[in-house]
């Protein structure tokens, strides 16, 4: 009980903390760093499917290769463009003027937010429920602010000079509603065009050769434009004129597209021809026999015993789990689930050779999608942590306070946690969204990833903490709609929507309860405790 009283007493001190005493709460920053990494781990485990589910589901990438690519592009997206969304999470949900007299209280509140987000994401991943990490963080900030200072201190709505001309919770809600619709619209148009001009053509393989440079140019133009146009402060590109940004993106994208036709496309055709011939030989050898899915068999190892063997046992358990995660196969999911099998059988089949040639471009679009994911979702784990660091270093709550050089290691911490979460626990959600929603092929995956990336990058630049789950699911449904209602697994869609709905409530309530217990609970050491007449000092 003494330990509990000490913790509550430390939390109670926050109520009378001024700018001159925030230094005593270094423990909040330290714990916040651990919890921010945990939250980023949960994002990697639960949200990583947004970037690579289509590539893994279509067979263009293995989970192991997806982890390696994510390690690079998630980190780069977080470092170069993550700062804009961090500002929205850090300053756009709670009115920080309400905490000017108690900066330590806001520090403790942000600690509760990160902890609640981390726990919920890990639980949701265990339950194989794809939830919105953006909902989690925003819900936590709302719950904490309402308990600490009342609903009037939540920035529900405010005018803005940029689209959608509102900010705060209202702008985020609008983005939650619009993002799946807009993403679905983009991907629908992309795949409708690609299917009509290339995939349904009798000479689709030859047309794919012409389509590759065009799609490559479009992909690069979209990403380069938003990196350059007030995107990457790290590269001193945070104040680039619109015309300059567009000219740079258009020039680089078109130049790369032209060069790829002469340098990259011939290589792709050679490797595609070789791979296609190899697959035809394998099919001829197998005949009509059904291929049995080879499961990963792990031989049990003899574990060291005793107290001194504990570190090795933990190490071996971690290695075994990582191996299982990276080598987990999705083929058996289709064969074991009759609904998924029917959806895959119902999907329109295109020329196999053309699909094989498309997988290289799909990997590129997946990398761009991963870059956009890192730019947007890293803020969900380190936005509140950034508030702690700024308050701790400046000793006050200031809307105009910037993270400075600290932003790079803070963003790096979030990116590292995302990659670790993907490697250790990402396979569950990845298979749910990459295999069960609809039939995915490289041509479909390109359009899904490109449509989602367009919306995510635009939202990240405008400072909207978009749900990448919304964008990716919306883009996937947009492509699947071209197969008809039988081409979509509505049960998985419904399960995902339910996850979105309950996440905001669960994290908001858990954060509110945790914060209230720490900040307002009486202690036995108070003389008034036994009489029940305690009041908040």
PDB file of C-alpha atoms in Angstrom, residues 9 41-42 77-78 103 107 132 134 154-155 158 183 211 257-258 280 284 313 328 359 377 396 414 464 486 517 521:
ATOM      1  CA  UNK A   9       1.266  11.126  -4.378  1.00  0.00           C
ATOM      2  CA  UNK A  41       5.091  -1.867 -31.786  1.00  0.00           C
ATOM      3  CA  UNK A  42       1.313  -2.227 -31.760  1.00  0.00           C
ATOM      4  CA  UNK A  77       8.433   8.314 -44.147  1.00  0.00           C
ATOM      5  CA  UNK A  78       8.423   8.968 -40.409  1.00  0.00           C
ATOM      6  CA  UNK A 103       2.236  21.714 -17.563  1.00  0.00           C
ATOM      7  CA  UNK A 107       2.711  15.466 -19.299  1.00  0.00           C
ATOM      8  CA  UNK A 132      -7.515   2.256 -36.454  1.00  0.00           C
ATOM      9  CA  UNK A 134      -5.489   7.019 -35.352  1.00  0.00           C
ATOM     10  CA  UNK A 154     -11.226  19.675 -26.371  1.00  0.00           C
ATOM     11  CA  UNK A 155     -10.753  21.333 -29.754  1.00  0.00           C
ATOM     12  CA  UNK A 158     -12.131  25.534 -35.289  1.00  0.00           C
ATOM     13  CA  UNK A 183      -9.318   6.061 -51.605  1.00  0.00           C
ATOM     14  CA  UNK A 211       2.107   0.801 -69.135  1.00  0.00           C
ATOM     15  CA  UNK A 257       9.654   6.768 -66.576  1.00  0.00           C
ATOM     16  CA  UNK A 258      11.451   7.353 -69.869  1.00  0.00           C
ATOM     17  CA  UNK A 280       5.066 -23.833 -66.638  1.00  0.00           C
ATOM     18  CA  UNK A 284       3.778 -29.868 -66.186  1.00  0.00           C
ATOM     19  CA  UNK A 313      15.251 -19.241 -22.833  1.00  0.00           C
ATOM     20  CA  UNK A 328       4.110 -17.966 -41.863  1.00  0.00           C
ATOM     21  CA  UNK A 359       4.625  -7.531 -59.558  1.00  0.00           C
ATOM     22  CA  UNK A 377       0.995   6.638 -38.405  1.00  0.00           C
ATOM     23  CA  UNK A 396       5.810  25.313 -20.016  1.00  0.00           C
ATOM     24  CA  UNK A 414       8.449   5.495 -33.403  1.00  0.00           C
ATOM     25  CA  UNK A 464      -4.818  15.233 -40.910  1.00  0.00           C
ATOM     26  CA  UNK A 486     -19.546 -11.809 -54.571  1.00  0.00           C
ATOM     27  CA  UNK A 517      -7.060   7.337 -10.751  1.00  0.00           C
ATOM     28  CA  UNK A 521      -7.557   9.509  -6.174  1.00  0.00           C
TER      29      UNK A 521
END
